[in-house]
Amino acid sequence: MDFSRVFNEAMPLLLEGLKLTVIVSLVSILIGMVIGLFVCLMKMSKNIVLRAIAGIYIWIIRGTPMLVQALIVFFGIPQLIQLAVKGFRFDAITAGIITLSLNAGAYLAEIYRGGIMAVPKGQSEAARSLGLSKTQTMIKVVLPQAFKFSVPSLVNQFIITIKDTSILTVIGMAEIVNQAQRYVGTTYVFFETYSVVALMYLAIISVLMLISNYVEKKLKYEGRKRHRDQH
Amino acid sequence: MTNINKNNEKVVVTNLHKYFDHNEVLTGIDATIYEGEVVCVIGPSGSGKSTFLRCLNQLEEVTDGKIVIDSFDITDKKVDINKVRENIGMVFQQFNLFANMNVLKNIMVAPVSLKKMTKEEAEKKAMELLNRVGLADKAHSFPGELSGGQQQRVAIARALAMNPDIMLFDEPTSALDPEMVGEVLDVMKELAAEGMTMIVVTHEMGFAREVADRVLFMADGVIMEQGTPEEIFGNPQNPRTQDFLSKVL
């Protein structure tokens, strides 16, 4: 075992990778959440064209491996665009963020939809009966409650997205696994290096789980706590 | 009651039909409700009472017929239904208080969002209404922390915050424990005494007898019989009414 060697030689690389993994995950989750919201609303709209577009998008993303999606975004789509724009290409980070966001967006859309459907119909009927528009009802009454119902599934998806960044090593994005592969390629210290890699993922995801526990508790006890403050 | 203004037709329903898929739930309803009138709708379950009420603010889209409220034909697609709804308060069987807001916010959200009042005005109004329904001390509680009776009283306050001139009640006491029915009916009686136009779908025959100006008996999607409480409860003419009342009284 030679962990000290890995710490001395590989740590700077791995920390670079960690930084990129965290940034790419965060950006992709944020973009994915916005995509997911729009796709979810499209899927629930009365307009059959919007519903079909959303349905096809979700179908394709869920029906194909993310590895293949990454290859298509990084290698395939630029080739297509090159027909019109000479020399066009994505850098690996851009392609990685596009792939992850599109991927997370499809799953998040379904998670939101589940959350929205879990809000009792009486809630929106009450809002509409007061004269609130459909949009106002959605923003003020339905979505906040849907979000609360969705938190556990959302966190689950965030975890998947963070771990899926490792797939992006195939397009050469210099995240944790990619950095580790470069290091072991010349040194052959597999066990130590990949153990450190695993611990890094465990650390990021543990932080995320702590945050989500806090958020869940906060949403849950909001009412009771304020009530207690009154007395 | 005494506040009825027969010169002002608040709600005029003409030949109202409603289908759910191929199932005809309302089979031709005609009714006129005057300003200040309290109308109780009674009848067996499945008779279309709630559907009729829900058509009046378009929570159910009508299949055929006309509903004119304050001279707006709400079945006309060009009429802004949201504007009409601002003047029609509705109270539901399941209360339907917004679970993500405390009591105060529940009452304030519509007047503030619809720019009827500033935040300060809406809060003042909300506190007045809470005082009126006896729940001022619950302003910062969440719906889940209140009893059914308290939730329903908040729901009435929420509907009143928009200063509606018609109030619809859809079996407001049916989901309540028996000991809480009284507190809700008391608030409704007070409202009736103040001259609010009210349409109440109810199983509380005592309330209908005491408070209603007119009772509509519905069965099979039509109004079978209507009259004063004395007429309906004292001397029902239609055999269906007689049969229904003999079962519930």
Short mmCIF file of C-alpha atoms in Angstrom, two decimals:
data_model
loop_
_atom_site.label_atom_id
_atom_site.label_comp_id
_atom_site.label_asym_id
_atom_site.label_seq_id
_atom_site.Cartn_x
_atom_site.Cartn_y
_atom_site.Cartn_z
CA MET A 1 0.00 0.00 0.00
CA ASP A 2 1.34 3.33 -0.93
CA PHE A 3 -1.23 5.98 -0.06
CA SER A 4 1.38 8.58 0.77
CA ARG A 5 2.63 8.44 -2.80
CA VAL A 6 -0.87 8.99 -4.13
CA PHE A 7 -1.38 11.89 -1.71
CA ASN A 8 1.86 13.51 -2.78
CA GLU A 9 1.70 12.92 -6.51
CA ALA A 10 -1.93 12.51 -7.48
CA MET A 11 -3.76 14.72 -5.01
CA PRO A 12 -3.30 17.99 -6.91
CA LEU A 13 -4.70 16.32 -10.04
CA LEU A 14 -7.54 14.65 -8.22
CA LEU A 15 -8.49 17.88 -6.47
CA GLU A 16 -8.58 19.60 -9.85
CA GLY A 17 -10.87 16.82 -10.99
CA LEU A 18 -13.00 17.14 -7.87
CA LYS A 19 -13.42 20.85 -8.49
CA LEU A 20 -14.55 20.23 -12.06
CA THR A 21 -16.90 17.43 -10.99
CA VAL A 22 -18.57 19.69 -8.42
CA ILE A 23 -18.88 22.64 -10.80
CA VAL A 24 -20.18 20.57 -13.72
CA SER A 25 -22.65 18.76 -11.43
CA LEU A 26 -23.97 21.99 -9.93
CA VAL A 27 -24.36 23.76 -13.27
CA SER A 28 -25.99 20.72 -14.86
CA ILE A 29 -28.40 20.22 -11.96
CA LEU A 30 -29.44 23.88 -12.11
CA ILE A 31 -29.96 23.84 -15.88
CA GLY A 32 -31.61 20.43 -15.61
CA MET A 33 -34.06 21.76 -13.01
CA VAL A 34 -35.13 24.54 -15.37
CA ILE A 35 -35.39 22.19 -18.35
CA GLY A 36 -37.29 19.73 -16.17
CA LEU A 37 -39.80 22.35 -15.09
CA PHE A 38 -40.55 23.42 -18.66
CA VAL A 39 -40.74 19.86 -19.95
CA CYS A 40 -42.99 18.90 -17.05
CA LEU A 41 -45.36 21.80 -17.77
CA MET A 42 -45.29 20.90 -21.47
CA LYS A 43 -46.13 17.30 -20.68
CA MET A 44 -49.06 18.41 -18.54
CA SER A 45 -50.35 21.05 -20.97
CA LYS A 46 -53.50 20.71 -23.01
CA ASN A 47 -51.60 21.38 -26.25
CA ILE A 48 -50.99 18.06 -27.96
CA VAL A 49 -47.88 19.29 -29.84
CA LEU A 50 -46.16 20.44 -26.64
CA ARG A 51 -47.13 17.19 -24.95
CA ALA A 52 -45.71 15.17 -27.83
CA ILE A 53 -42.40 17.07 -27.87
CA ALA A 54 -41.98 16.55 -24.14
CA GLY A 55 -42.93 12.90 -24.41
CA ILE A 56 -40.44 12.21 -27.21
CA TYR A 57 -37.65 14.01 -25.34
CA ILE A 58 -38.24 11.99 -22.17
CA TRP A 59 -38.57 8.79 -24.18
CA ILE A 60 -35.24 9.28 -25.98
CA ILE A 61 -33.28 10.31 -22.88
CA ARG A 62 -34.67 7.54 -20.72
CA GLY A 63 -34.36 4.96 -23.47
CA THR A 64 -30.67 5.48 -24.25
CA PRO A 65 -27.56 5.18 -22.06
CA MET A 66 -25.95 8.42 -20.97
CA LEU A 67 -22.63 7.15 -22.29
CA VAL A 68 -24.08 7.07 -25.81
CA GLN A 69 -25.72 10.47 -25.33
CA ALA A 70 -22.35 11.93 -24.35
CA LEU A 71 -20.70 10.46 -27.43
CA ILE A 72 -23.42 11.86 -29.68
CA VAL A 73 -23.22 15.33 -28.13
CA PHE A 74 -19.43 15.49 -28.18
CA PHE A 75 -18.57 13.72 -31.45
CA GLY A 76 -21.80 13.36 -33.40
CA ILE A 77 -23.54 16.70 -33.21
CA PRO A 78 -20.43 18.81 -33.98
CA GLN A 79 -19.91 16.70 -37.11
CA LEU A 80 -23.44 17.57 -38.17
CA ILE A 81 -22.95 21.26 -37.44
CA GLN A 82 -19.65 21.21 -39.33
CA LEU A 83 -21.65 20.76 -42.53
CA ALA A 84 -22.72 24.37 -42.07
CA VAL A 85 -20.06 25.84 -39.80
CA LYS A 86 -16.53 24.73 -40.68
CA GLY A 87 -14.40 23.51 -37.81
CA PHE A 88 -17.16 23.64 -35.24
CA ARG A 89 -16.65 21.65 -32.04
CA PHE A 90 -17.65 21.62 -28.38
CA ASP A 91 -15.02 21.48 -25.69
CA ALA A 92 -15.45 18.51 -23.38
CA ILE A 93 -16.85 20.56 -20.50
CA THR A 94 -19.55 22.19 -22.64
CA ALA A 95 -20.52 18.85 -24.15
CA GLY A 96 -20.52 17.30 -20.67
CA ILE A 97 -22.79 19.97 -19.24
CA ILE A 98 -25.16 19.70 -22.22
CA THR A 99 -25.38 15.92 -21.82
CA LEU A 100 -25.86 15.95 -18.07
CA SER A 101 -28.44 18.77 -18.14
CA LEU A 102 -30.49 17.12 -20.87
CA ASN A 103 -30.30 13.85 -18.98
CA ALA A 104 -31.23 15.28 -15.58
CA GLY A 105 -33.95 17.43 -17.21
CA ALA A 106 -35.84 14.39 -18.47
CA TYR A 107 -35.81 12.61 -15.13
CA LEU A 108 -36.55 15.79 -13.17
CA ALA A 109 -39.54 16.50 -15.41
CA GLU A 110 -41.06 13.20 -14.35
CA ILE A 111 -40.20 13.84 -10.71
CA TYR A 112 -41.90 17.25 -10.82
CA ARG A 113 -44.89 15.73 -12.54
CA GLY A 114 -45.21 13.17 -9.78
CA GLY A 115 -44.99 15.97 -7.20
CA ILE A 116 -47.62 18.07 -8.97
CA MET A 117 -49.98 15.13 -9.26
CA ALA A 118 -49.55 14.47 -5.54
CA VAL A 119 -51.01 17.91 -4.71
CA PRO A 120 -54.73 17.38 -4.02
CA LYS A 121 -56.99 18.79 -6.73
CA GLY A 122 -58.91 20.77 -4.12
CA GLN A 123 -55.87 23.02 -3.62
CA SER A 124 -55.96 24.37 -7.16
CA GLU A 125 -59.76 24.44 -7.22
CA ALA A 126 -59.74 26.63 -4.14
CA ALA A 127 -57.19 28.96 -5.73
CA ARG A 128 -59.12 29.18 -9.00
CA SER A 129 -62.38 29.78 -7.13
CA LEU A 130 -60.81 32.90 -5.59
CA GLY A 131 -60.09 34.28 -9.06
CA LEU A 132 -56.39 33.37 -9.31
CA SER A 133 -55.29 32.54 -12.86
CA LYS A 134 -53.87 29.16 -13.83
CA THR A 135 -50.34 30.52 -13.70
CA GLN A 136 -50.81 32.22 -10.33
CA THR A 137 -52.32 29.02 -8.96
CA MET A 138 -49.34 27.04 -10.21
CA ILE A 139 -46.75 29.44 -8.79
CA LYS A 140 -48.31 30.23 -5.44
CA VAL A 141 -50.12 27.05 -4.50
CA VAL A 142 -49.26 23.97 -6.54
CA LEU A 143 -45.51 24.19 -7.20
CA PRO A 144 -44.42 24.96 -3.62
CA GLN A 145 -46.32 21.91 -2.40
CA ALA A 146 -45.17 19.77 -5.33
CA PHE A 147 -41.57 20.75 -4.54
CA LYS A 148 -41.98 19.59 -0.97
CA PHE A 149 -43.37 16.23 -2.08
CA SER A 150 -40.51 15.90 -4.59
CA VAL A 151 -37.55 16.56 -2.30
CA PRO A 152 -36.57 12.93 -1.66
CA SER A 153 -36.73 12.05 -5.38
CA LEU A 154 -34.96 15.27 -6.34
CA VAL A 155 -32.06 14.47 -4.01
CA ASN A 156 -31.90 11.00 -5.50
CA GLN A 157 -31.61 12.48 -8.98
CA PHE A 158 -28.93 14.96 -7.84
CA ILE A 159 -26.89 12.03 -6.50
CA ILE A 160 -27.25 10.20 -9.81
CA THR A 161 -26.18 13.30 -11.73
CA ILE A 162 -23.09 13.77 -9.57
CA LYS A 163 -22.07 10.16 -10.07
CA ASP A 164 -22.84 10.30 -13.80
CA THR A 165 -20.17 12.98 -14.28
CA SER A 166 -17.73 10.06 -14.12
CA ILE A 167 -19.13 8.79 -17.42
CA LEU A 168 -17.91 11.99 -19.05
CA THR A 169 -14.37 10.72 -18.83
CA VAL A 170 -15.08 9.03 -22.18
CA ILE A 171 -15.21 12.40 -23.90
CA GLY A 172 -12.07 13.46 -22.10
CA MET A 173 -13.59 15.83 -19.57
CA ALA A 174 -10.98 16.17 -16.84
CA GLU A 175 -13.18 15.25 -13.88
CA ILE A 176 -12.07 13.01 -11.00
CA VAL A 177 -12.06 9.67 -12.79
CA ASN A 178 -10.36 11.14 -15.85
CA GLN A 179 -7.58 12.61 -13.72
CA ALA A 180 -7.19 9.33 -11.87
CA GLN A 181 -6.95 7.38 -15.13
CA ARG A 182 -4.22 9.65 -16.38
CA TYR A 183 -2.28 9.14 -13.16
CA VAL A 184 -2.60 5.34 -12.99
CA GLY A 185 -1.76 5.12 -16.68
CA THR A 186 1.86 5.87 -15.89
CA THR A 187 2.15 4.71 -12.26
CA TYR A 188 -0.09 1.63 -12.01
CA VAL A 189 -1.14 2.40 -8.40
CA PHE A 190 -4.72 1.33 -9.04
CA PHE A 191 -6.03 0.40 -5.63
CA GLU A 192 -4.90 3.49 -3.77
CA THR A 193 -5.84 5.96 -6.49
CA TYR A 194 -9.30 4.58 -7.17
CA SER A 195 -9.97 4.27 -3.43
CA VAL A 196 -9.27 7.96 -3.04
CA VAL A 197 -11.56 8.63 -6.01
CA ALA A 198 -14.34 6.63 -4.36
CA LEU A 199 -13.87 8.52 -1.10
CA MET A 200 -14.15 11.83 -2.93
CA TYR A 201 -17.55 10.88 -4.37
CA LEU A 202 -18.63 9.63 -0.98
CA ALA A 203 -17.64 12.99 0.52
CA ILE A 204 -19.54 15.10 -2.04
CA ILE A 205 -22.64 12.99 -1.76
CA SER A 206 -22.51 12.95 2.03
CA VAL A 207 -22.50 16.74 2.04
CA LEU A 208 -25.49 16.72 -0.31
CA MET A 209 -27.36 14.30 1.94
CA LEU A 210 -26.72 16.46 5.00
CA ILE A 211 -28.10 19.49 3.16
CA SER A 212 -31.15 17.56 2.00
CA ASN A 213 -31.88 16.25 5.49
CA TYR A 214 -31.79 19.82 6.73
CA VAL A 215 -34.09 21.05 3.95
CA GLU A 216 -36.54 18.22 4.49
CA LYS A 217 -36.69 18.85 8.21
CA LYS A 218 -37.14 22.53 7.63
CA LEU A 219 -40.03 22.04 5.23
CA LYS A 220 -41.62 19.54 7.55
CA TYR A 221 -41.42 21.46 10.79
CA GLU A 222 -41.99 24.92 9.46
CA GLY A 223 -45.56 24.93 10.67
CA ARG A 224 -45.11 23.34 14.03
CA LYS A 225 -42.10 25.42 14.98
CA ARG A 226 -43.76 28.74 14.27
CA HIS A 227 -46.80 27.55 16.13
CA ARG A 228 -44.68 26.82 19.18
CA ASP A 229 -43.07 30.25 18.96
CA GLN A 230 -46.49 31.76 19.41
CA HIS A 231 -46.92 30.42 22.90
CA MET B 1 -84.93 36.25 5.94
CA THR B 2 -85.81 39.74 4.93
CA ASN B 3 -83.05 41.10 2.73
CA ILE B 4 -84.13 39.71 -0.60
CA ASN B 5 -84.11 42.17 -3.46
CA LYS B 6 -86.38 40.66 -6.08
CA ASN B 7 -85.39 43.38 -8.55
CA ASN B 8 -81.83 42.11 -8.72
CA GLU B 9 -81.30 38.70 -10.23
CA LYS B 10 -77.82 37.61 -9.11
CA VAL B 11 -77.78 34.20 -10.76
CA VAL B 12 -79.92 33.09 -13.67
CA VAL B 13 -79.50 29.51 -14.84
CA THR B 14 -81.23 28.44 -18.04
CA ASN B 15 -81.55 24.88 -19.26
CA LEU B 16 -78.24 23.74 -17.76
CA HIS B 17 -76.92 20.38 -18.91
CA LYS B 18 -73.72 18.69 -17.78
CA TYR B 19 -72.24 15.45 -19.05
CA PHE B 20 -69.33 13.55 -17.59
CA ASP B 21 -68.30 11.51 -20.63
CA HIS B 22 -71.62 9.93 -21.62
CA ASN B 23 -73.18 10.26 -18.23
CA GLU B 24 -75.69 13.10 -18.03
CA VAL B 25 -75.42 14.45 -14.49
CA LEU B 26 -77.48 17.60 -14.92
CA THR B 27 -80.48 17.15 -17.16
CA GLY B 28 -81.84 20.65 -17.57
CA ILE B 29 -81.80 23.05 -14.65
CA ASP B 30 -83.53 26.41 -14.55
CA ALA B 31 -83.14 28.62 -11.52
CA THR B 32 -83.04 32.28 -10.58
CA ILE B 33 -81.44 33.46 -7.37
CA TYR B 34 -82.00 36.99 -6.12
CA GLU B 35 -79.73 39.35 -4.29
CA GLY B 36 -79.66 38.62 -0.56
CA GLU B 37 -81.39 35.30 -0.94
CA VAL B 38 -80.26 32.19 0.93
CA VAL B 39 -80.96 29.08 -1.14
CA CYS B 40 -80.32 25.62 0.25
CA VAL B 41 -79.98 22.73 -2.20
CA ILE B 42 -80.90 19.33 -0.77
CA GLY B 43 -81.31 15.92 -2.29
CA PRO B 44 -79.93 12.39 -2.32
CA SER B 45 -76.27 11.81 -3.15
CA GLY B 46 -75.67 11.53 -6.88
CA SER B 47 -78.48 13.93 -7.61
CA GLY B 48 -76.10 16.53 -9.08
CA LYS B 49 -76.25 19.11 -6.28
CA SER B 50 -72.51 19.64 -6.04
CA THR B 51 -72.06 19.56 -9.80
CA PHE B 52 -74.74 22.24 -10.14
CA LEU B 53 -72.95 24.40 -7.58
CA ARG B 54 -69.56 23.87 -9.21
CA CYS B 55 -70.97 24.94 -12.57
CA LEU B 56 -71.89 28.29 -11.07
CA ASN B 57 -68.23 29.34 -10.88
CA GLN B 58 -67.13 27.15 -13.78
CA LEU B 59 -65.12 24.68 -11.73
CA GLU B 60 -67.10 22.36 -13.95
CA GLU B 61 -67.42 23.33 -17.57
CA VAL B 62 -71.06 23.24 -18.59
CA THR B 63 -72.05 21.10 -21.54
CA ASP B 64 -75.08 23.10 -22.56
CA GLY B 65 -77.21 25.93 -21.24
CA LYS B 66 -76.62 29.38 -19.90
CA ILE B 67 -75.48 30.78 -16.56
CA VAL B 68 -75.71 34.53 -16.11
CA ILE B 69 -74.13 36.02 -13.02
CA ASP B 70 -74.51 39.75 -12.43
CA SER B 71 -75.40 40.07 -16.13
CA PHE B 72 -72.20 38.26 -17.24
CA ASP B 73 -72.87 35.12 -19.24
CA ILE B 74 -70.11 32.94 -17.79
CA THR B 75 -70.67 30.20 -20.35
CA ASP B 76 -69.51 32.70 -22.97
CA LYS B 77 -65.82 31.99 -23.63
CA LYS B 78 -65.14 35.71 -24.09
CA VAL B 79 -66.04 36.48 -20.48
CA ASP B 80 -62.97 36.52 -18.19
CA ILE B 81 -63.98 33.84 -15.73
CA ASN B 82 -61.26 34.87 -13.27
CA LYS B 83 -62.84 38.31 -12.94
CA VAL B 84 -66.28 36.79 -12.33
CA ARG B 85 -64.86 34.38 -9.75
CA GLU B 86 -63.46 37.28 -7.74
CA ASN B 87 -67.03 38.08 -6.79
CA ILE B 88 -68.09 34.52 -6.02
CA GLY B 89 -66.69 33.00 -2.85
CA MET B 90 -66.66 29.24 -2.52
CA VAL B 91 -66.38 27.00 0.53
CA PHE B 92 -65.56 23.33 0.01
CA GLN B 93 -66.43 20.18 1.87
CA GLN B 94 -62.73 19.39 2.38
CA PHE B 95 -61.86 23.02 3.36
CA ASN B 96 -58.96 23.08 0.84
CA LEU B 97 -56.89 25.59 2.80
CA PHE B 98 -53.52 26.08 1.13
CA ALA B 99 -51.23 23.69 2.98
CA ASN B 100 -48.10 25.71 2.19
CA MET B 101 -49.35 28.93 3.80
CA ASN B 102 -50.31 29.90 7.32
CA VAL B 103 -53.82 31.09 8.09
CA LEU B 104 -53.04 34.75 7.50
CA LYS B 105 -51.38 34.08 4.13
CA ASN B 106 -54.27 31.83 3.11
CA ILE B 107 -56.62 34.77 3.53
CA MET B 108 -54.30 37.40 2.06
CA VAL B 109 -53.03 35.60 -1.02
CA ALA B 110 -55.97 36.29 -3.35
CA PRO B 111 -56.59 39.98 -2.60
CA VAL B 112 -52.85 40.73 -2.77
CA SER B 113 -52.09 38.66 -5.89
CA LEU B 114 -55.08 40.07 -7.71
CA LYS B 115 -54.09 43.60 -6.68
CA LYS B 116 -57.36 44.24 -4.90
CA MET B 117 -55.54 45.39 -1.79
CA THR B 118 -52.05 46.27 -0.64
CA LYS B 119 -50.35 43.86 1.75
CA GLU B 120 -51.20 46.11 4.69
CA GLU B 121 -54.87 46.42 3.72
CA ALA B 122 -55.13 42.68 3.14
CA GLU B 123 -53.58 41.90 6.50
CA LYS B 124 -55.94 44.29 8.25
CA LYS B 125 -58.89 42.76 6.45
CA ALA B 126 -57.66 39.24 7.24
CA MET B 127 -57.40 40.03 10.94
CA GLU B 128 -60.91 41.54 10.93
CA LEU B 129 -62.26 38.40 9.31
CA LEU B 130 -60.38 36.14 11.70
CA ASN B 131 -61.81 38.09 14.61
CA ARG B 132 -65.21 37.65 13.14
CA VAL B 133 -64.87 33.87 12.89
CA GLY B 134 -63.22 33.76 16.31
CA LEU B 135 -59.77 32.62 15.20
CA ALA B 136 -57.56 35.70 15.52
CA ASP B 137 -55.17 33.75 17.75
CA LYS B 138 -54.59 31.23 14.94
CA ALA B 139 -53.34 33.74 12.37
CA HIS B 140 -49.86 32.20 12.28
CA SER B 141 -50.87 28.56 12.50
CA PHE B 142 -50.74 26.25 9.52
CA PRO B 143 -53.89 24.48 8.30
CA GLY B 144 -52.63 21.10 9.49
CA GLU B 145 -52.57 22.39 13.05
CA LEU B 146 -56.26 23.33 13.12
CA SER B 147 -59.36 21.25 13.77
CA GLY B 148 -61.78 20.71 10.90
CA GLY B 149 -64.20 23.27 12.24
CA GLN B 150 -61.44 25.85 12.59
CA GLN B 151 -60.18 25.12 9.08
CA GLN B 152 -63.64 25.60 7.65
CA ARG B 153 -64.08 28.90 9.46
CA VAL B 154 -60.74 30.06 8.02
CA ALA B 155 -61.92 28.90 4.59
CA ILE B 156 -65.01 31.08 4.95
CA ALA B 157 -62.82 34.02 6.00
CA ARG B 158 -60.57 33.38 2.99
CA ALA B 159 -63.54 33.47 0.62
CA LEU B 160 -64.85 36.65 2.24
CA ALA B 161 -61.51 38.45 1.89
CA MET B 162 -62.28 39.13 -1.76
CA ASN B 163 -65.50 40.92 -0.75
CA PRO B 164 -67.65 38.60 -2.85
CA ASP B 165 -71.35 39.27 -3.25
CA ILE B 166 -72.27 35.63 -3.77
CA MET B 167 -71.11 32.74 -1.60
CA LEU B 168 -71.28 29.10 -2.65
CA PHE B 169 -71.10 26.40 0.01
CA ASP B 170 -70.49 22.80 -1.09
CA GLU B 171 -71.52 20.59 1.83
CA PRO B 172 -69.47 22.73 4.21
CA THR B 173 -70.14 20.60 7.29
CA SER B 174 -70.14 17.10 5.80
CA ALA B 175 -66.47 16.41 6.59
CA LEU B 176 -66.70 17.71 10.16
CA ASP B 177 -66.93 15.89 13.45
CA PRO B 178 -70.43 16.40 14.82
CA GLU B 179 -69.31 18.69 17.65
CA MET B 180 -67.80 21.13 15.13
CA VAL B 181 -70.78 21.49 12.84
CA GLY B 182 -72.37 24.15 15.04
CA GLU B 183 -69.46 26.59 14.98
CA VAL B 184 -69.41 26.58 11.17
CA LEU B 185 -73.18 26.89 10.80
CA ASP B 186 -73.14 29.82 13.25
CA VAL B 187 -70.72 31.74 11.01
CA MET B 188 -72.94 30.97 8.01
CA LYS B 189 -76.07 32.11 9.83
CA GLU B 190 -74.42 35.39 10.67
CA LEU B 191 -73.46 35.84 7.04
CA ALA B 192 -77.02 35.12 5.96
CA ALA B 193 -78.35 37.65 8.45
CA GLU B 194 -76.07 40.29 6.96
CA GLY B 195 -77.74 39.85 3.60
CA MET B 196 -75.15 37.78 1.70
CA THR B 197 -76.48 35.95 -1.33
CA MET B 198 -75.81 32.32 -0.49
CA ILE B 199 -76.25 29.02 -2.27
CA VAL B 200 -75.70 26.14 0.11
CA VAL B 201 -75.58 22.46 -0.80
CA THR B 202 -76.21 20.77 2.50
CA HIS B 203 -77.35 17.74 4.40
CA GLU B 204 -78.09 19.88 7.47
CA MET B 205 -81.87 19.97 7.27
CA GLY B 206 -82.05 21.95 10.52
CA PHE B 207 -79.94 24.70 8.95
CA ALA B 208 -81.98 24.69 5.75
CA ARG B 209 -85.22 24.93 7.70
CA GLU B 210 -83.99 27.73 9.91
CA VAL B 211 -81.93 29.88 7.55
CA ALA B 212 -83.01 29.26 3.97
CA ASP B 213 -85.33 31.60 2.14
CA ARG B 214 -85.89 28.90 -0.41
CA VAL B 215 -85.11 25.21 -0.58
CA LEU B 216 -84.38 23.40 -3.84
CA PHE B 217 -84.86 19.65 -3.85
CA MET B 218 -82.74 17.98 -6.53
CA ALA B 219 -82.87 14.42 -7.83
CA ASP B 220 -81.68 12.83 -11.08
CA GLY B 221 -80.01 16.03 -12.21
CA VAL B 222 -83.03 18.29 -12.08
CA ILE B 223 -84.77 20.49 -9.55
CA MET B 224 -87.77 18.33 -8.62
CA GLU B 225 -89.39 20.73 -6.23
CA GLN B 226 -88.71 24.09 -4.64
CA GLY B 227 -90.31 26.35 -2.12
CA THR B 228 -89.99 27.93 1.28
CA PRO B 229 -88.65 25.69 4.04
CA GLU B 230 -92.19 25.50 5.42
CA GLU B 231 -93.51 24.23 2.11
CA ILE B 232 -90.73 21.73 1.46
CA PHE B 233 -90.34 20.35 4.95
CA GLY B 234 -93.96 20.82 6.09
CA ASN B 235 -95.87 19.81 3.02
CA PRO B 236 -93.74 18.33 0.23
CA GLN B 237 -95.71 17.70 -2.98
CA ASN B 238 -93.36 15.57 -5.07
CA PRO B 239 -93.22 11.88 -4.08
CA ARG B 240 -89.42 11.93 -4.47
CA THR B 241 -89.18 14.80 -1.99
CA GLN B 242 -91.51 13.02 0.40
CA ASP B 243 -89.45 9.84 0.11
CA PHE B 244 -86.13 11.66 0.62
CA LEU B 245 -87.36 13.63 3.62
CA SER B 246 -88.87 10.58 5.25
CA LYS B 247 -85.40 9.03 5.17
CA VAL B 248 -83.35 11.97 6.46
CA LEU B 249 -85.70 13.58 8.99
#
